[in-house]
mmCIF file of C-alpha atoms in Angstrom:
data_model
loop_
_atom_site.group_PDB
_atom_site.id
_atom_site.type_symbol
_atom_site.label_atom_id
_atom_site.label_comp_id
_atom_site.label_asym_id
_atom_site.label_seq_id
_atom_site.Cartn_x
_atom_site.Cartn_y
_atom_site.Cartn_z
ATOM 1 C CA MET A 277 2.425 -11.100 -19.361
ATOM 2 C CA THR A 278 1.948 -14.798 -20.038
ATOM 3 C CA SER A 279 -0.849 -16.905 -18.622
ATOM 4 C CA ILE A 280 -0.499 -18.683 -15.302
ATOM 5 C CA SER A 281 -0.912 -22.103 -16.921
ATOM 6 C CA SER A 282 1.914 -21.503 -19.404
ATOM 7 C CA LEU A 283 4.163 -20.215 -16.638
ATOM 8 C CA LYS A 284 3.578 -23.281 -14.478
ATOM 9 C CA GLN A 285 4.189 -25.655 -17.406
ATOM 10 C CA THR A 286 7.716 -24.304 -17.879
ATOM 11 C CA LEU A 287 8.696 -24.490 -14.216
ATOM 12 C CA TYR A 288 9.043 -28.050 -13.013
ATOM 13 C CA TYR A 289 11.342 -27.815 -10.018
ATOM 14 C CA GLU A 290 12.316 -29.404 -6.728
ATOM 15 C CA ILE A 291 13.054 -27.607 -3.488
ATOM 16 C CA ALA A 292 15.479 -28.576 -0.734
ATOM 17 C CA VAL A 293 15.619 -26.848 2.658
ATOM 18 C CA SER A 294 18.365 -27.163 5.249
ATOM 19 C CA LYS A 295 18.327 -25.526 8.666
ATOM 20 C CA LEU A 296 21.733 -24.060 9.453
ATOM 21 C CA GLN A 297 23.363 -25.495 12.557
ATOM 22 C CA GLY A 298 23.998 -22.946 15.272
ATOM 23 C CA ARG A 299 23.285 -19.226 15.161
ATOM 24 C CA ILE A 300 25.667 -16.723 13.639
ATOM 25 C CA ASN A 301 25.800 -12.952 13.413
ATOM 26 C CA LEU A 302 23.541 -12.206 16.381
ATOM 27 C CA PRO A 303 23.771 -9.700 19.258
ATOM 28 C CA GLU A 304 25.568 -10.909 22.361
ATOM 29 C CA GLU A 305 22.519 -10.450 24.590
ATOM 30 C CA ALA A 306 20.473 -12.765 22.346
ATOM 31 C CA VAL A 307 22.763 -15.753 22.949
ATOM 32 C CA SER A 308 21.006 -16.608 26.233
ATOM 33 C CA ASN A 309 17.524 -16.642 24.586
ATOM 34 C CA PRO A 310 15.915 -14.110 26.965
ATOM 35 C CA HIS A 311 12.594 -14.522 25.121
ATOM 36 C CA HIS A 312 12.257 -18.119 26.339
ATOM 37 C CA ILE A 313 10.438 -18.996 29.557
ATOM 38 C CA TYR A 314 11.180 -22.417 31.028
ATOM 39 C CA LYS A 315 9.212 -24.440 33.517
ATOM 40 C CA GLN A 316 11.095 -27.136 35.443
ATOM 41 C CA GLY A 317 13.676 -27.326 32.661
ATOM 42 C CA ILE A 318 11.100 -27.896 29.941
ATOM 43 C CA PHE A 319 10.288 -25.249 27.355
ATOM 44 C CA HIS A 320 6.995 -23.603 28.300
ATOM 45 C CA ARG A 321 6.307 -20.356 26.427
ATOM 46 C CA PHE A 322 7.745 -17.079 25.123
ATOM 47 C CA ARG A 323 7.881 -13.452 26.203
ATOM 48 C CA ASN A 324 8.940 -10.016 25.010
ATOM 49 C CA PRO A 325 12.182 -9.532 26.964
ATOM 50 C CA TYR A 326 12.483 -5.724 26.973
ATOM 51 C CA PRO A 327 10.828 -2.865 28.934
ATOM 52 C CA SER A 328 9.462 -1.506 25.630
ATOM 53 C CA TYR A 329 6.650 -4.061 25.893
ATOM 54 C CA GLY A 330 5.470 -3.017 29.350
ATOM 55 C CA GLU A 331 3.611 -5.310 31.697
ATOM 56 C CA HIS A 332 -0.130 -5.898 31.615
ATOM 57 C CA PRO A 333 -2.505 -8.916 31.574
ATOM 58 C CA GLU A 334 -3.734 -8.847 27.985
ATOM 59 C CA PHE A 335 -7.399 -9.789 28.384
ATOM 60 C CA VAL A 336 -8.048 -7.527 31.390
ATOM 61 C CA HIS A 337 -6.114 -4.711 29.716
ATOM 62 C CA TYR A 338 -8.277 -5.039 26.594
ATOM 63 C CA LEU A 339 -11.517 -5.001 28.593
ATOM 64 C CA LYS A 340 -10.471 -1.886 30.476
ATOM 65 C CA ASN A 341 -9.111 0.138 27.565
ATOM 66 C CA VAL A 342 -11.266 -0.986 24.628
ATOM 67 C CA VAL A 343 -14.458 -2.843 25.575
ATOM 68 C CA TRP A 344 -15.514 -0.558 28.437
ATOM 69 C CA PRO A 345 -14.847 2.709 26.511
ATOM 70 C CA VAL A 346 -16.913 1.348 23.587
ATOM 71 C CA ILE A 347 -19.796 0.506 25.945
ATOM 72 C CA ARG A 348 -19.610 4.009 27.451
ATOM 73 C CA GLY A 349 -19.620 5.601 24.011
ATOM 74 C CA GLU A 350 -16.126 7.052 24.477
ATOM 75 C CA LEU A 351 -14.600 4.972 21.680
ATOM 76 C CA GLN A 352 -16.188 4.738 18.240
ATOM 77 C CA VAL A 353 -16.131 1.811 15.837
ATOM 78 C CA PRO A 354 -14.558 2.996 12.558
ATOM 79 C CA ASP A 355 -16.850 3.422 9.555
ATOM 80 C CA THR A 356 -15.467 1.010 6.954
ATOM 81 C CA THR A 357 -17.794 2.381 4.257
ATOM 82 C CA LEU A 358 -15.447 5.391 4.086
ATOM 83 C CA SER A 359 -12.645 3.247 2.684
ATOM 84 C CA LYS A 360 -11.252 4.494 -0.628
ATOM 85 C CA ILE A 361 -8.672 1.749 -0.979
ATOM 86 C CA ALA A 362 -8.717 0.433 -4.536
ATOM 87 C CA VAL A 363 -8.466 -3.274 -5.311
ATOM 88 C CA ARG A 364 -6.988 -4.300 -8.645
ATOM 89 C CA LYS A 365 -6.236 -7.613 -10.320
ATOM 90 C CA PRO A 366 -2.550 -8.481 -9.814
ATOM 91 C CA GLN A 367 -0.186 -8.896 -12.749
ATOM 92 C CA TRP A 368 2.562 -11.477 -12.354
ATOM 93 C CA LEU A 369 5.920 -11.664 -14.108
ATOM 94 C CA PRO A 370 5.868 -14.073 -17.090
ATOM 95 C CA HIS A 371 8.811 -16.177 -15.882
ATOM 96 C CA ARG A 372 11.271 -16.416 -13.009
ATOM 97 C CA LYS A 373 14.034 -14.303 -14.552
ATOM 98 C CA ALA A 374 11.762 -11.718 -16.168
ATOM 99 C CA SER A 375 13.054 -8.726 -14.211
ATOM 100 C CA THR A 376 16.308 -7.438 -12.776
ATOM 101 C CA LYS A 377 14.361 -5.666 -10.028
ATOM 102 C CA LEU A 378 12.676 -6.818 -6.850
ATOM 103 C CA ARG A 379 8.908 -6.841 -7.368
ATOM 104 C CA ALA A 380 6.391 -6.765 -4.502
ATOM 105 C CA THR A 381 2.597 -7.106 -4.765
ATOM 106 C CA TRP A 382 0.275 -6.248 -1.875
ATOM 107 C CA LEU A 383 -2.521 -8.803 -1.479
ATOM 108 C CA GLY A 384 -4.155 -7.092 1.510
ATOM 109 C CA HIS A 385 -3.389 -6.634 5.228
ATOM 110 C CA ALA A 386 0.044 -8.191 5.922
ATOM 111 C CA CYS A 387 0.069 -10.449 2.849
ATOM 112 C CA TYR A 388 2.710 -9.642 0.230
ATOM 113 C CA TYR A 389 3.926 -11.650 -2.751
ATOM 114 C CA VAL A 390 7.559 -10.909 -3.607
ATOM 115 C CA GLU A 391 9.256 -11.865 -6.879
ATOM 116 C CA PHE A 392 13.056 -11.783 -6.657
ATOM 117 C CA PRO A 393 15.283 -11.204 -9.703
ATOM 118 C CA SER A 394 16.958 -14.539 -8.857
ATOM 119 C CA GLY A 395 13.641 -16.261 -9.599
ATOM 120 C CA LEU A 396 12.608 -16.871 -5.987
ATOM 121 C CA ARG A 397 8.896 -16.400 -5.196
ATOM 122 C CA VAL A 398 7.857 -15.747 -1.576
ATOM 123 C CA LEU A 399 4.437 -15.256 0.026
ATOM 124 C CA PHE A 400 4.155 -13.582 3.443
ATOM 125 C CA ASP A 401 1.280 -14.106 5.936
ATOM 126 C CA PRO A 402 -1.389 -15.298 3.468
ATOM 127 C CA VAL A 403 -4.978 -14.897 4.680
ATOM 128 C CA PHE A 404 -7.642 -14.967 1.972
ATOM 129 C CA GLU A 405 -10.699 -15.547 4.191
ATOM 130 C CA ASP A 406 -13.568 -13.100 4.598
ATOM 131 C CA ARG A 407 -13.191 -13.065 8.405
ATOM 132 C CA CYS A 408 -10.057 -13.332 10.544
ATOM 133 C CA SER A 409 -11.658 -15.329 13.310
ATOM 134 C CA PRO A 410 -11.893 -18.852 14.787
ATOM 135 C CA VAL A 411 -15.377 -19.094 13.242
ATOM 136 C CA SER A 412 -16.719 -18.046 9.842
ATOM 137 C CA PHE A 413 -19.775 -16.164 11.125
ATOM 138 C CA LEU A 414 -18.215 -13.857 13.770
ATOM 139 C CA GLY A 415 -15.242 -11.556 14.053
ATOM 140 C CA PRO A 416 -13.778 -8.804 11.864
ATOM 141 C CA ARG A 417 -15.032 -8.926 8.287
ATOM 142 C CA ARG A 418 -13.148 -7.659 5.245
ATOM 143 C CA PHE A 419 -14.057 -4.217 3.987
ATOM 144 C CA THR A 420 -11.750 -4.678 0.970
ATOM 145 C CA GLN A 421 -11.803 -7.913 -1.005
ATOM 146 C CA PRO A 422 -8.817 -10.155 -1.827
ATOM 147 C CA PRO A 423 -7.436 -9.190 -5.237
ATOM 148 C CA CYS A 424 -7.038 -12.827 -6.270
ATOM 149 C CA ASP A 425 -7.413 -16.422 -5.124
ATOM 150 C CA VAL A 426 -4.539 -18.669 -4.053
ATOM 151 C CA LYS A 427 -4.912 -20.670 -7.266
ATOM 152 C CA ASP A 428 -4.292 -17.500 -9.308
ATOM 153 C CA ILE A 429 -0.742 -17.110 -7.994
ATOM 154 C CA PRO A 430 1.567 -18.787 -10.514
ATOM 155 C CA VAL A 431 4.451 -19.994 -8.317
ATOM 156 C CA ILE A 432 5.006 -20.099 -4.552
ATOM 157 C CA ASP A 433 8.348 -21.379 -3.318
ATOM 158 C CA ALA A 434 8.241 -20.230 0.303
ATOM 159 C CA VAL A 435 5.492 -19.116 2.687
ATOM 160 C CA LEU A 436 6.615 -17.187 5.757
ATOM 161 C CA ILE A 437 4.324 -16.894 8.775
ATOM 162 C CA SER A 438 4.930 -14.172 11.366
ATOM 163 C CA HIS A 439 2.725 -15.627 14.131
ATOM 164 C CA SER A 440 -0.457 -17.507 14.929
ATOM 165 C CA HIS A 441 -3.098 -14.740 15.124
ATOM 166 C CA TYR A 442 -5.999 -15.217 12.713
ATOM 167 C CA ASP A 443 -5.249 -12.155 10.595
ATOM 168 C CA HIS A 444 -1.804 -13.655 9.821
ATOM 169 C CA LEU A 445 -2.352 -17.419 9.849
ATOM 170 C CA SER A 446 -5.354 -19.013 8.146
ATOM 171 C CA HIS A 447 -6.019 -22.746 8.251
ATOM 172 C CA ASN A 448 -7.961 -22.701 4.984
ATOM 173 C CA SER A 449 -5.430 -20.531 3.153
ATOM 174 C CA VAL A 450 -2.409 -22.679 3.984
ATOM 175 C CA LEU A 451 -4.301 -25.806 2.926
ATOM 176 C CA GLU A 452 -5.227 -24.132 -0.369
ATOM 177 C CA ILE A 453 -1.598 -23.194 -0.901
ATOM 178 C CA GLN A 454 -0.439 -26.761 -0.345
ATOM 179 C CA LYS A 455 -3.093 -28.027 -2.764
ATOM 180 C CA ALA A 456 -2.209 -25.549 -5.513
ATOM 181 C CA HIS A 457 1.557 -25.504 -4.802
ATOM 182 C CA PRO A 458 2.482 -28.870 -3.234
ATOM 183 C CA GLN A 459 6.205 -28.082 -3.203
ATOM 184 C CA ALA A 460 5.833 -24.798 -1.334
ATOM 185 C CA GLN A 461 7.887 -24.665 1.860
ATOM 186 C CA PHE A 462 6.429 -23.140 5.045
ATOM 187 C CA PHE A 463 8.648 -21.308 7.540
ATOM 188 C CA VAL A 464 7.332 -20.663 11.059
ATOM 189 C CA GLY A 465 8.466 -19.646 14.533
ATOM 190 C CA LEU A 466 9.087 -22.136 17.337
ATOM 191 C CA GLY A 467 6.026 -24.067 18.445
ATOM 192 C CA LEU A 468 4.028 -23.670 15.219
ATOM 193 C CA GLU A 469 5.392 -26.673 13.339
ATOM 194 C CA LYS A 470 3.110 -29.000 15.321
ATOM 195 C CA TRP A 471 0.037 -26.968 14.298
ATOM 196 C CA PHE A 472 1.019 -27.207 10.619
ATOM 197 C CA ARG A 473 1.672 -30.938 10.740
ATOM 198 C CA ASN A 474 -1.619 -31.541 12.561
ATOM 199 C CA ALA A 475 -3.278 -29.619 9.716
ATOM 200 C CA GLY A 476 -1.708 -32.013 7.192
ATOM 201 C CA LEU A 477 1.143 -29.813 5.969
ATOM 202 C CA ASN A 478 4.527 -31.483 5.777
ATOM 203 C CA ASN A 479 6.962 -29.037 4.190
ATOM 204 C CA VAL A 480 7.498 -27.065 7.404
ATOM 205 C CA THR A 481 10.682 -25.609 8.896
ATOM 206 C CA GLU A 482 10.529 -24.223 12.436
ATOM 207 C CA LEU A 483 13.054 -21.607 13.549
ATOM 208 C CA ASP A 484 13.947 -19.594 16.636
ATOM 209 C CA TRP A 485 14.977 -15.932 16.581
ATOM 210 C CA TRP A 486 18.356 -15.450 14.848
ATOM 211 C CA GLU A 487 18.249 -18.897 13.247
ATOM 212 C CA ASP A 488 18.610 -19.365 9.489
ATOM 213 C CA ALA A 489 17.633 -21.836 6.809
ATOM 214 C CA GLU A 490 18.910 -22.217 3.273
ATOM 215 C CA MET A 491 16.681 -23.163 0.367
ATOM 216 C CA THR A 492 17.779 -24.493 -3.017
ATOM 217 C CA ILE A 493 15.375 -24.575 -5.960
ATOM 218 C CA LYS A 494 16.419 -26.649 -8.942
ATOM 219 C CA ALA A 495 14.568 -26.559 -12.258
ATOM 220 C CA GLN A 496 13.709 -30.015 -13.593
ATOM 221 C CA GLY A 497 12.249 -29.112 -16.971
ATOM 222 C CA GLY A 498 11.689 -26.451 -19.590
ATOM 223 C CA ASP A 499 14.317 -24.008 -20.811
ATOM 224 C CA SER A 500 15.681 -23.563 -17.286
ATOM 225 C CA LYS A 501 16.417 -27.233 -16.638
ATOM 226 C CA GLY A 502 19.370 -27.620 -14.288
ATOM 227 C CA GLU A 503 19.390 -23.998 -13.126
ATOM 228 C CA THR A 504 19.325 -23.381 -9.389
ATOM 229 C CA ILE A 505 18.080 -20.583 -7.146
ATOM 230 C CA GLN A 506 19.588 -20.078 -3.708
ATOM 231 C CA ALA A 507 17.952 -18.272 -0.797
ATOM 232 C CA ARG A 508 18.599 -17.690 2.886
ATOM 233 C CA LEU A 509 15.646 -17.191 5.223
ATOM 234 C CA SER A 510 16.227 -15.766 8.679
ATOM 235 C CA CYS A 511 13.863 -15.783 11.649
ATOM 236 C CA LEU A 512 14.299 -12.490 13.497
ATOM 237 C CA PRO A 513 12.732 -10.775 16.529
ATOM 238 C CA CYS A 514 9.751 -8.481 16.810
ATOM 239 C CA GLN A 515 7.545 -7.353 19.723
ATOM 240 C CA HIS A 516 4.172 -9.060 19.752
ATOM 241 C CA THR A 517 2.167 -11.999 21.165
ATOM 242 C CA SER A 518 0.587 -15.196 19.868
ATOM 243 C CA GLY A 519 -2.498 -17.354 20.393
ATOM 244 C CA ARG A 520 -5.498 -18.842 18.603
ATOM 245 C CA ILE A 521 -7.819 -19.703 21.507
ATOM 246 C CA PRO A 522 -10.030 -16.988 23.069
ATOM 247 C CA PHE A 523 -9.358 -15.584 26.553
ATOM 248 C CA ASP A 524 -5.579 -16.068 26.241
ATOM 249 C CA VAL A 525 -5.764 -19.828 26.885
ATOM 250 C CA ASP A 526 -2.782 -20.563 24.602
ATOM 251 C CA ARG A 527 -1.218 -17.126 24.741
ATOM 252 C CA ASP A 528 2.508 -16.975 23.868
ATOM 253 C CA THR A 529 2.956 -20.734 23.511
ATOM 254 C CA THR A 530 4.246 -20.227 19.947
ATOM 255 C CA LEU A 531 6.849 -17.706 18.846
ATOM 256 C CA TRP A 532 6.140 -14.505 16.907
ATOM 257 C CA ALA A 533 8.815 -13.300 14.490
ATOM 258 C CA SER A 534 9.884 -11.011 11.709
ATOM 259 C CA TRP A 535 11.705 -12.479 8.700
ATOM 260 C CA ALA A 536 14.585 -11.644 6.395
ATOM 261 C CA VAL A 537 14.916 -13.208 2.963
ATOM 262 C CA GLN A 538 18.020 -12.907 0.807
ATOM 263 C CA SER A 539 18.337 -14.282 -2.702
ATOM 264 C CA GLY A 540 20.972 -13.120 -5.140
ATOM 265 C CA ASP A 541 21.861 -9.539 -4.302
ATOM 266 C CA LYS A 542 18.396 -8.588 -2.957
ATOM 267 C CA LYS A 543 17.266 -8.607 0.683
ATOM 268 C CA VAL A 544 13.769 -8.135 2.109
ATOM 269 C CA TRP A 545 12.722 -7.659 5.720
ATOM 270 C CA PHE A 546 9.144 -8.534 6.681
ATOM 271 C CA GLY A 547 7.992 -6.978 9.949
ATOM 272 C CA GLY A 548 4.814 -9.053 10.191
ATOM 273 C CA ASP A 549 3.108 -7.576 13.246
ATOM 274 C CA THR A 550 4.950 -5.690 15.929
ATOM 275 C CA GLY A 551 4.954 -2.951 18.516
ATOM 276 C CA TYR A 552 7.843 -0.601 19.239
ATOM 277 C CA ARG A 553 7.195 1.167 22.555
ATOM 278 C CA ALA A 554 4.403 0.804 25.115
ATOM 279 C CA VAL A 555 2.538 4.087 25.599
ATOM 280 C CA PRO A 556 0.595 4.661 28.846
ATOM 281 C CA ASN A 557 -2.848 6.239 29.142
ATOM 282 C CA ILE A 558 -2.017 9.852 28.295
ATOM 283 C CA PRO A 559 -4.360 12.756 27.360
ATOM 284 C CA LYS A 560 -5.960 12.220 23.958
ATOM 285 C CA ALA A 561 -4.430 15.343 22.393
ATOM 286 C CA SER A 562 -0.908 14.489 23.591
ATOM 287 C CA ASP A 563 1.864 13.654 21.150
ATOM 288 C CA ASP A 564 3.476 10.513 22.532
ATOM 289 C CA TYR A 565 6.573 11.292 20.463
ATOM 290 C CA GLY A 566 6.798 14.727 22.051
ATOM 291 C CA PRO A 567 9.456 15.656 24.640
ATOM 292 C CA ASP A 568 7.246 14.656 27.581
ATOM 293 C CA TRP A 569 7.275 11.038 26.433
ATOM 294 C CA ASP A 570 10.718 10.725 24.914
ATOM 295 C CA HIS A 571 11.805 8.660 27.914
ATOM 296 C CA LEU A 572 9.540 5.721 27.010
ATOM 297 C CA PRO A 573 11.675 2.620 26.298
ATOM 298 C CA ARG A 574 12.049 1.586 22.655
ATOM 299 C CA CYS A 575 12.475 -1.989 21.514
ATOM 300 C CA PRO A 576 16.216 -2.440 20.825
ATOM 301 C CA GLN A 577 15.758 -5.462 18.589
ATOM 302 C CA PHE A 578 15.140 -3.481 15.414
ATOM 303 C CA LYS A 579 18.501 -1.742 15.638
ATOM 304 C CA GLN A 580 20.010 -5.166 16.286
ATOM 305 C CA ILE A 581 18.379 -6.454 13.100
ATOM 306 C CA GLY A 582 19.717 -3.486 11.133
ATOM 307 C CA GLU A 583 23.221 -3.852 12.539
ATOM 308 C CA HIS A 584 23.495 -7.628 12.240
ATOM 309 C CA ARG A 585 21.390 -8.435 9.148
ATOM 310 C CA GLY A 586 20.806 -5.153 7.300
ATOM 311 C CA PRO A 587 20.722 -3.165 5.164
ATOM 312 C CA PHE A 588 17.610 -4.293 3.281
ATOM 313 C CA ASP A 589 16.449 -3.323 -0.185
ATOM 314 C CA LEU A 590 12.820 -3.462 0.952
ATOM 315 C CA GLY A 591 11.017 -3.476 4.274
ATOM 316 C CA LEU A 592 7.394 -4.578 4.631
ATOM 317 C CA ILE A 593 6.467 -2.708 7.794
ATOM 318 C CA PRO A 594 3.142 -2.578 9.707
ATOM 319 C CA ILE A 595 1.484 0.847 9.973
ATOM 320 C CA GLY A 596 -2.063 0.083 11.196
ATOM 321 C CA ALA A 597 -4.218 -1.302 14.052
ATOM 322 C CA TYR A 598 -2.843 1.048 16.722
ATOM 323 C CA TYR A 599 -5.684 3.014 18.396
ATOM 324 C CA PRO A 600 -6.201 3.504 21.287
ATOM 325 C CA ARG A 601 -2.485 3.601 21.947
ATOM 326 C CA VAL A 602 -2.775 2.582 25.597
ATOM 327 C CA ALA A 603 -4.380 -0.682 24.484
ATOM 328 C CA PHE A 604 -2.316 -1.564 21.405
ATOM 329 C CA SER A 605 1.011 0.295 21.308
ATOM 330 C CA ALA A 606 2.977 -2.510 22.996
ATOM 331 C CA MET A 607 2.204 -4.893 20.139
ATOM 332 C CA HIS A 608 1.093 -2.734 17.179
ATOM 333 C CA ALA A 609 3.152 0.035 15.606
ATOM 334 C CA ASN A 610 1.571 3.305 14.598
ATOM 335 C CA PRO A 611 3.152 5.154 11.634
ATOM 336 C CA PHE A 612 5.494 7.140 13.882
ATOM 337 C CA ASP A 613 6.753 3.845 15.318
ATOM 338 C CA SER A 614 6.921 2.411 11.808
ATOM 339 C CA VAL A 615 9.260 5.131 10.581
ATOM 340 C CA GLU A 616 11.532 4.524 13.583
ATOM 341 C CA ILE A 617 11.522 0.797 12.782
ATOM 342 C CA PHE A 618 12.305 1.642 9.136
ATOM 343 C CA THR A 619 15.428 3.576 10.098
ATOM 344 C CA ASP A 620 16.468 1.148 12.857
ATOM 345 C CA THR A 621 16.397 -1.851 10.513
ATOM 346 C CA LYS A 622 18.287 0.012 7.763
ATOM 347 C CA CYS A 623 15.704 -0.514 5.060
ATOM 348 C CA LYS A 624 16.380 1.501 1.909
ATOM 349 C CA ARG A 625 12.717 1.477 0.866
ATOM 350 C CA ALA A 626 9.521 0.254 2.531
ATOM 351 C CA MET A 627 5.851 -0.475 1.944
ATOM 352 C CA GLY A 628 3.190 -0.224 4.634
ATOM 353 C CA ILE A 629 1.295 -3.353 5.653
ATOM 354 C CA HIS A 630 -1.230 -4.366 8.342
ATOM 355 C CA TRP A 631 -3.967 -1.927 7.345
ATOM 356 C CA GLY A 632 -6.770 -1.489 4.820
ATOM 357 C CA THR A 633 -8.409 -4.923 5.116
ATOM 358 C CA TRP A 634 -10.030 -5.546 8.510
ATOM 359 C CA ALA A 635 -11.003 -2.934 11.104
ATOM 360 C CA LEU A 636 -9.131 -4.530 13.985
ATOM 361 C CA THR A 637 -8.836 -1.400 16.126
ATOM 362 C CA HIS A 638 -10.400 2.050 16.294
ATOM 363 C CA GLU A 639 -8.459 4.473 14.113
ATOM 364 C CA GLU A 640 -10.242 5.633 10.948
ATOM 365 C CA VAL A 641 -9.616 3.258 8.072
ATOM 366 C CA GLN A 642 -7.883 5.874 5.890
ATOM 367 C CA GLU A 643 -5.759 7.312 8.703
ATOM 368 C CA PRO A 644 -2.563 5.163 8.619
ATOM 369 C CA PRO A 645 -1.164 6.456 5.287
ATOM 370 C CA LYS A 646 -1.985 10.058 6.246
ATOM 371 C CA ILE A 647 -0.136 9.744 9.552
ATOM 372 C CA LEU A 648 2.719 7.968 7.749
ATOM 373 C CA LYS A 649 3.343 11.058 5.605
ATOM 374 C CA GLU A 650 3.407 13.232 8.714
ATOM 375 C CA ALA A 651 5.837 10.848 10.423
ATOM 376 C CA LEU A 652 8.149 10.889 7.391
ATOM 377 C CA ARG A 653 8.101 14.705 7.284
ATOM 378 C CA ARG A 654 8.983 14.895 10.958
ATOM 379 C CA LYS A 655 11.903 12.525 10.415
ATOM 380 C CA GLY A 656 13.129 14.437 7.357
ATOM 381 C CA ILE A 657 12.466 11.555 4.973
ATOM 382 C CA PRO A 658 10.877 12.225 1.537
ATOM 383 C CA GLU A 659 7.153 11.516 1.628
ATOM 384 C CA ASP A 660 6.899 9.812 -1.766
ATOM 385 C CA GLY A 661 8.637 6.684 -2.923
ATOM 386 C CA VAL A 662 10.783 5.906 0.137
ATOM 387 C CA PHE A 663 8.201 4.510 2.579
ATOM 388 C CA ASP A 664 4.921 4.232 0.716
ATOM 389 C CA VAL A 665 1.550 2.497 0.411
ATOM 390 C CA CYS A 666 -0.266 1.204 -2.664
ATOM 391 C CA ASP A 667 -3.553 -0.247 -3.906
ATOM 392 C CA ILE A 668 -4.388 -3.823 -3.014
ATOM 393 C CA GLY A 669 -3.215 -5.965 -5.912
ATOM 394 C CA GLU A 670 -0.707 -3.326 -7.058
ATOM 395 C CA SER A 671 2.949 -4.207 -7.691
ATOM 396 C CA ARG A 672 5.968 -2.000 -7.036
ATOM 397 C CA GLU A 673 9.546 -2.527 -8.199
ATOM 398 C CA PHE A 674 12.693 -1.866 -6.175
#
């Protein structure tokens, strides 16, 4: 491995982004934009358009199913001191064309750094803060530390943001990225471009579900002068919400999304943060994937993604922040949901994200990977190497 400084010195490049006109290769039912809500002909906000989300006022629902059970002692706060998740210093490839394989490094929670064999370098949902909160002194605090700083990452071409929640979008982190990597391009869902520009970031492309952008990276110096890297970035659906102001003041005014990235012959799907099927308040010992609950609606958009944009070499799929199910299932997948999403989207391999960093909900901190193995067994998928987890800072090749 070469040093970061030597890598940066050999990679002077310029980046051009063009948003493709019109939408191609999308399901027929998506043409009418059922996720848009309009008010007097003017765009107002977004929604999850399928019964798999259910219907409930978010803040009241949270009070009833989380806050009140905690007060009554019926719901325990997870003990983060029990975490056995290792954090290691990441190792980066020495130059853009150093490997013929896709290489993915987990940087904690939903943040992944992916190095494509084409030379493309992509960062997903970067949050390097101690707390994911509007303020630095309250809110969930990390129980595992970031494996590196933004300045330690050698090259960032594209930064993809799934939505506006604080555990996925950090004001300080995106500013640090722009400072250390001024040519990095940010890709966001509808409504978020204004937030980025108000924060002083200019290289921003805003997309709706099923829209695409193309990015061209051209080397300006070093041994690679004149070489180009091509990539296509696609904004795709998921089932979630958005907002950065407490008490749902700005809820769903910006769009949440999953993302597909293709460069060369490799394709990655990033699930970001999503639910799969809303589960009602059922007895604690019940299996919500048992026959009694098989009728619950499933989000059809993941099969649409698999059919219209798959297959994918790698899926980065959320597996944590799911308990209690009645409170979080509509917008957070548990590992059984995650395995269904994995097969729906036609991912060949996957890594679990959205766990192991902040205790956002009430499952035990080590539970998601254990339940993932059980979910894979039930589906008849090998437990090792197909849909896996790793240490924070660890890299895997695909």
